[in-house]
Coordinates of C-alpha atoms in Angstrom, one line a residue:
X1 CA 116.3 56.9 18.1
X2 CA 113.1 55.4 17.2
X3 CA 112.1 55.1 13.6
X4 CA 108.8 53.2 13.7
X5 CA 105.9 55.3 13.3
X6 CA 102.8 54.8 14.4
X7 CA 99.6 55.9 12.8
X8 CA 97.2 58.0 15.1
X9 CA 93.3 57.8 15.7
X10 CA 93.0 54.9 13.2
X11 CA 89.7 53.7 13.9
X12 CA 88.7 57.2 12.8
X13 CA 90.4 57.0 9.7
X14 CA 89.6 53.9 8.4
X15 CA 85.9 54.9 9.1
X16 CA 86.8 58.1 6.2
X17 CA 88.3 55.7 4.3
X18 CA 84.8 54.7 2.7
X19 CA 84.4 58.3 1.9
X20 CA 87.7 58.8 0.0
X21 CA 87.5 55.7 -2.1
X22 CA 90.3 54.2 -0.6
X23 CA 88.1 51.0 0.5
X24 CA 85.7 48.8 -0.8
X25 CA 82.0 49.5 -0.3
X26 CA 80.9 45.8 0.3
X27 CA 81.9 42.4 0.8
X28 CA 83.5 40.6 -1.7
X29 CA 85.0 36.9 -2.0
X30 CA 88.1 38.4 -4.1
X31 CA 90.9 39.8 -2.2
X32 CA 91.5 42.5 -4.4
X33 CA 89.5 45.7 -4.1
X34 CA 87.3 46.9 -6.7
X35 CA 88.5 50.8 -7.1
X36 CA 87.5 50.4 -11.0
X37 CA 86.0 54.1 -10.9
X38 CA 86.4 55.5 -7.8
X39 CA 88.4 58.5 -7.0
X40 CA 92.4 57.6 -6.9
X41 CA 94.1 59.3 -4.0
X42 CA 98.4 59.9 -5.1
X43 CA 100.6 61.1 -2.4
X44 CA 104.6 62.3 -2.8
X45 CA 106.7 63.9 -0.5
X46 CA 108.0 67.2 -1.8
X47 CA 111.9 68.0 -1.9
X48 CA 111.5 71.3 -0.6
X49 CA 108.9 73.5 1.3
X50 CA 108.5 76.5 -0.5
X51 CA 105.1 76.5 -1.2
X52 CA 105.3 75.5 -5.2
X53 CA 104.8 72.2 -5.3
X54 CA 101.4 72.0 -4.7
X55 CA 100.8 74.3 -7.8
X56 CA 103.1 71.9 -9.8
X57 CA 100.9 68.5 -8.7
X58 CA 97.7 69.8 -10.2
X59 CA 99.0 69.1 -13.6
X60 CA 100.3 65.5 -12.5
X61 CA 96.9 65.0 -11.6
X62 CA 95.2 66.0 -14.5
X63 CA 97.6 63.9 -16.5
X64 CA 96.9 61.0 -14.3
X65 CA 93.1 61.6 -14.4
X66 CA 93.8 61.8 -18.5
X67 CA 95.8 58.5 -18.9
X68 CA 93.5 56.4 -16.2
X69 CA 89.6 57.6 -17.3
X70 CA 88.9 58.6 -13.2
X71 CA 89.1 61.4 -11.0
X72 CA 92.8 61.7 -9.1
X73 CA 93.9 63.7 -6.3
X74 CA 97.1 64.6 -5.9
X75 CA 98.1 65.2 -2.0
X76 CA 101.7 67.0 -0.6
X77 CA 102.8 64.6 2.4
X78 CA 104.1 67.0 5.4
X79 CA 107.3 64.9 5.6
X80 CA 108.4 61.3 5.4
X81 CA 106.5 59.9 8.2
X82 CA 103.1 61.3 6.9
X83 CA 103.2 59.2 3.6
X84 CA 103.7 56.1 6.0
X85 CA 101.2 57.0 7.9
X86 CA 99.0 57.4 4.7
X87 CA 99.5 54.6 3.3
X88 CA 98.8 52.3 6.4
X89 CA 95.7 54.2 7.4
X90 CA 94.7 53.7 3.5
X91 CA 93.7 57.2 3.0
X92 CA 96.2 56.8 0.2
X93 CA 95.9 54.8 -2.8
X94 CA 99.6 55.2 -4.8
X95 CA 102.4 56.4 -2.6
X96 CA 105.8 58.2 -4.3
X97 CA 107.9 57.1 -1.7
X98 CA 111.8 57.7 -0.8
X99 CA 113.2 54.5 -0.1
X100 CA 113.0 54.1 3.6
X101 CA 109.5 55.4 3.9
X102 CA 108.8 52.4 1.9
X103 CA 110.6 49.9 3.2
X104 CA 108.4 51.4 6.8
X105 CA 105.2 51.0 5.0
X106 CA 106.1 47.5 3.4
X107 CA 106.5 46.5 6.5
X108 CA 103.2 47.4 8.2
X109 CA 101.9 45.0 5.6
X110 CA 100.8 48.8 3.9
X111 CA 103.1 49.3 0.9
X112 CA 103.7 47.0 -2.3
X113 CA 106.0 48.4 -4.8
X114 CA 105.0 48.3 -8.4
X115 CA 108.6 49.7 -9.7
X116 CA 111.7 51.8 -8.9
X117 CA 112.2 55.7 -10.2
X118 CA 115.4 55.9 -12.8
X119 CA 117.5 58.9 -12.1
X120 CA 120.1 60.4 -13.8
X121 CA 123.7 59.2 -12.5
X122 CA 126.7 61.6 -11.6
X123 CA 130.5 61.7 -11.7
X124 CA 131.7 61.6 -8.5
X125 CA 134.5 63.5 -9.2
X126 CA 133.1 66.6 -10.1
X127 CA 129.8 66.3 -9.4
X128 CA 128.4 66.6 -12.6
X129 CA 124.9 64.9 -14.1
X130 CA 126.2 61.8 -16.8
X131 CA 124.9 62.3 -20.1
X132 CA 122.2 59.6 -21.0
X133 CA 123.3 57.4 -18.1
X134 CA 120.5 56.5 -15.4
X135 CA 120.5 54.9 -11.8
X136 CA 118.4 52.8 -10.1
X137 CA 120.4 53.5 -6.5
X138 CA 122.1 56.7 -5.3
X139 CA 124.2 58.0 -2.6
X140 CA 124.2 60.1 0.2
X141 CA 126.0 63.1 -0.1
X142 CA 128.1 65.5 3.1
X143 CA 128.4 68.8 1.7
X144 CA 130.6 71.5 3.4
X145 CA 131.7 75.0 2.7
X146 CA 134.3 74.8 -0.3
X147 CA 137.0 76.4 2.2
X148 CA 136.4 74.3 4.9
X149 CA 139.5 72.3 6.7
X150 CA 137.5 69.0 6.6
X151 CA 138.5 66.2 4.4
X152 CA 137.4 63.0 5.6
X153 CA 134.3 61.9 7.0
X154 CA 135.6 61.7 10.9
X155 CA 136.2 65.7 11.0
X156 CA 132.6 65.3 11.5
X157 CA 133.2 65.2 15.7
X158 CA 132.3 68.1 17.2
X159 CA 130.6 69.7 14.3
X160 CA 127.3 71.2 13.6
X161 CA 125.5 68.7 11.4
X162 CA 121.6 69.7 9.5
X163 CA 120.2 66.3 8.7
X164 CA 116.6 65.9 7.1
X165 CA 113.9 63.8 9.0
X166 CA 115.1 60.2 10.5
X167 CA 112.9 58.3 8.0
X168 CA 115.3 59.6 5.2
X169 CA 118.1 57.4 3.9
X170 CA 120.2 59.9 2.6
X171 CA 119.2 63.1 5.0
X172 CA 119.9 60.7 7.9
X173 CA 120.0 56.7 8.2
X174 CA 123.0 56.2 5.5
X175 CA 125.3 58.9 7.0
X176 CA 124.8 58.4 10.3
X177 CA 125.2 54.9 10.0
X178 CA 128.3 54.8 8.2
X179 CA 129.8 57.9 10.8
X180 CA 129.0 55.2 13.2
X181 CA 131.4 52.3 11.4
X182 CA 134.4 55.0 11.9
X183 CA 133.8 55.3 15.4
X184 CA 132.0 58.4 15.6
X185 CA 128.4 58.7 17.2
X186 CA 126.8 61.6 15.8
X187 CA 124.2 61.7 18.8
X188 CA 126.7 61.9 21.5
X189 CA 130.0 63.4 19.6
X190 CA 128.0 66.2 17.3
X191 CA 125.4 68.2 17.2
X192 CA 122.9 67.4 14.5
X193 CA 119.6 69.5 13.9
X194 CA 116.9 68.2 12.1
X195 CA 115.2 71.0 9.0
X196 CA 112.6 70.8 6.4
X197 CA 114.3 70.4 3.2
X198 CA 117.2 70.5 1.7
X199 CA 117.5 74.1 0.7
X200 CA 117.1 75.0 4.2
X201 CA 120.8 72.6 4.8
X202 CA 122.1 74.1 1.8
X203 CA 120.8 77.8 3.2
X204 CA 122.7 77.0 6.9
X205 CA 126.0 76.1 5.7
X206 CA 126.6 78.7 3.5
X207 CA 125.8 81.1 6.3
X208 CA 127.9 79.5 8.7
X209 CA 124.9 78.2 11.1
X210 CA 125.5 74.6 10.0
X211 CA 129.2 73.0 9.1
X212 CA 127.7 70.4 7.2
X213 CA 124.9 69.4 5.8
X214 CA 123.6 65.2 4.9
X215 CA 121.9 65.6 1.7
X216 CA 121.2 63.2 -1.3
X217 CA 123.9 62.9 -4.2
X218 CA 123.8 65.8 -7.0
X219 CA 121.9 68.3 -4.8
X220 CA 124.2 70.9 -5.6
X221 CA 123.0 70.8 -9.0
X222 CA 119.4 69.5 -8.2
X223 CA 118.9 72.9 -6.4
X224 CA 121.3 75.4 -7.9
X225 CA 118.5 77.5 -9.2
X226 CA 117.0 78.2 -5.7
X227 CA 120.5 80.4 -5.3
X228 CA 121.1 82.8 -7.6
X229 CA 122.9 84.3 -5.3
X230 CA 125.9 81.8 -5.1
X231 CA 127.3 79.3 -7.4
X232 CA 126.8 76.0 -5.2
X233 CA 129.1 73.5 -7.0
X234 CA 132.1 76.2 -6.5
X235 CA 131.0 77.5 -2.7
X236 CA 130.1 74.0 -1.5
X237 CA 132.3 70.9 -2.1
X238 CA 131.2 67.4 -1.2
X239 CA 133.2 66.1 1.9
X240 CA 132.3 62.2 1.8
X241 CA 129.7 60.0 -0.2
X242 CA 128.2 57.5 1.9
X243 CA 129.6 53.8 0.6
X244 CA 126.0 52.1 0.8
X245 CA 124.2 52.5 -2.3
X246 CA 120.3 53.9 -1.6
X247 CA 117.4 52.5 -3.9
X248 CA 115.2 55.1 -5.5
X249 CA 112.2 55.8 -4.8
X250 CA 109.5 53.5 -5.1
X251 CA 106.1 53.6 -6.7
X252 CA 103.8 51.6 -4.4
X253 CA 100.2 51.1 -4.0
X254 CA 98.1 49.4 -1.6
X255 CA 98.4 45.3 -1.5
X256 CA 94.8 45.0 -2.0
X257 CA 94.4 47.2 -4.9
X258 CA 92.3 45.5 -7.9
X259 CA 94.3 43.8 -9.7
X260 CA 94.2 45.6 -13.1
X261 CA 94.1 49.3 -12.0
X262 CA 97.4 47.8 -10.3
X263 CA 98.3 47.4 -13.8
X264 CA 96.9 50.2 -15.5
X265 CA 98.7 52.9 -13.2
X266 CA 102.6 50.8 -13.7
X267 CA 101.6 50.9 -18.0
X268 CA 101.1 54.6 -17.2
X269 CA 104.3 55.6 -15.0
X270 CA 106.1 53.1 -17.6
X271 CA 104.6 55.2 -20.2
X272 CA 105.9 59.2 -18.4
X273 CA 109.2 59.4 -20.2
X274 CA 108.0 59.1 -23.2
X275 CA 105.8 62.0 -23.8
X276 CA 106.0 65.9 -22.6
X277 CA 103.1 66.5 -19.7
X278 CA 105.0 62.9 -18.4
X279 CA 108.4 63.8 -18.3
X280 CA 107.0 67.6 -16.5
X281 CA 105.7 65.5 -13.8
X282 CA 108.6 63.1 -13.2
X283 CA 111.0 66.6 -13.1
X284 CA 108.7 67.0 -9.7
X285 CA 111.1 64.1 -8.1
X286 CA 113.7 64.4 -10.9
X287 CA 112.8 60.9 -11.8
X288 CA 113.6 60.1 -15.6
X289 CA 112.3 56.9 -15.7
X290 CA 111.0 53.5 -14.6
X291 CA 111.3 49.6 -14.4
X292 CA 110.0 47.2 -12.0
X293 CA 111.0 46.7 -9.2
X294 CA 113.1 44.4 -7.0
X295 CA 112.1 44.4 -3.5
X296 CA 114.9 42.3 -2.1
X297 CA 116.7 45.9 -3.2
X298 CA 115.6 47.7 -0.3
X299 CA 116.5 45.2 2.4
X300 CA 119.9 47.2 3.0
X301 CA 117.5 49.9 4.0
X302 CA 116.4 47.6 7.0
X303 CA 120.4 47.1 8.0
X304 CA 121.1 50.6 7.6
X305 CA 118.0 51.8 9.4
X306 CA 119.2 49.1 12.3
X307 CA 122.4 50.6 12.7
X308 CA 121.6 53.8 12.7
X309 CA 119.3 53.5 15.7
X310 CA 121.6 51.5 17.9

């Protein structure tokens, strides 16, 4: 399985980049670019497909136009690769990022994070948000159908899996990887198929089409509103929790950026949780929160990612 991407027709993108305001107009001695008014280009990858989150990141970008005095745009990637892809062809300015579409970036020299998202932590007994408690890492979740015979991760073989893209931690690289470690090879000894989002897993094991589904930890609760119709946390039960903890998402922006937008958009996202229009934009990735970030904390990404692909 490969897991670097390429990005496509790049000559032909960095010539638009001039036009989007993702590059610097003339030459200059500094090393930084000068973006002190130009238009700001943010890009996030959605956690679902149904259509409503490009509604929902009009407001995020008014706020962000608000807090920085310049014009933002707020752009949907198509799925985890696209945001890499983005970011190295610099058509994107600030990328929210899952963890391994990051780590991807960061290493095509394209990516620098400026801080980690905060979540809110669960009990992993039952499944349940922690009051007032927040994460900086998270884990991958294997849900199944609440009556199903399967109770350890190895029941796995010969099942149908649903796994998100291969550039997610949690949807893919973390589970597989770790099914690996007890001797089963998902590729060869199960049948995994690859869907948009998460609902879409959720959707095929409760009708039967899928037997499990990789997700991230707390989805059952993260999504319960999408199904009125059940009552996940009683008709799904969570069949193993990966033992590698994921770092969040990261808030990165390109490594050239001038030096005090750079600093101007971390005062901002350090600023979201503490006012409303914030906090309504952060619910878009059901951040709660920042702090700076580490980058040594996404190196198990790289192991993981290795493994997974062997």
């Amino acid at each position: 399985m490969q897991f670097k991407q390429l990005a496509k027709g790049f000559i032909g993108v960095m010539l638009l980049t001039a036009l989007t305001g993702c590059g610097s107009s003339g030459n200059t001695s500094d090393s930084s670019k000068d973006t002190s008014k130009e238009k700001l280009v943010v890009q996030f990858v959605p956690t679902n497909n149904d259509g409503s989150m490009e509604a929902k990141a009009k407001p995020f970008a008014d706020y962000l136009s608000k807090k920085l005095d310049r014009d933002v745009e707020v752009t949907l990637a198509t799925d985890y690769s696209t945001i890499v892809e983005a970011m190295s062809s610099g058509q994107v300015d600030v990328g929210i990022m899952p963890p391994a579409a990051y780590v991807q970036a960061k290493d095509m020299d394209a990516a620098e994070a400026i801080l980690t998202s905060q979540l809110g932590d669960y009990d992993q007994e039952s499944g349940l948000p922690l009051k007032d408690k927040l994460t900086n890492t998270f884990k991958g979740e294997v849900l199944v159908k609440a009556d199903s015979d399967m109770t350890k991760l190895t029941d796995l073989k010969g099942k149908n899996i649903a796994t998100l893209s291969p550039n997610s931690a949690s949807g893919y690289i973390y589970p597989v990887a770790e099914l690996k470690d007890a001797g089963v090879d998902p590729t060869a000894d199960a049948k995994m198929t690859t869907v948009n989002d998460i609902p879409s897993e959720i959707t095929a094991v409760l009708n039967g089409q899928m037997d499990a589904a990789f997700v991230f930890e707390g989805a059952r609760n993260v999504f319960a509103s999408k199904f009125s119709d059940n009552d996940l946390m009683k008709d799904l039960k969570v069949l193993y929790l990966t033992e590698g903890d994921i770092p969040n998402d990261a808030i990165a922006v390109q490594p050239d950026m001038d030096k005090e937008l750079k600093a101007k958009i971390k005062k901002v996202f350090l600023g979201m949780k503490d006012d409303k229009e914030g906090k309504e934009a952060m619910a878009l990735w059901s951040h709660q929160g920042y702090e700076k970030a580490a980058d040594s904390a996404y190196d198990t990404i790289r192991e993981y990612t290795k493994k997974a692909a062997e």
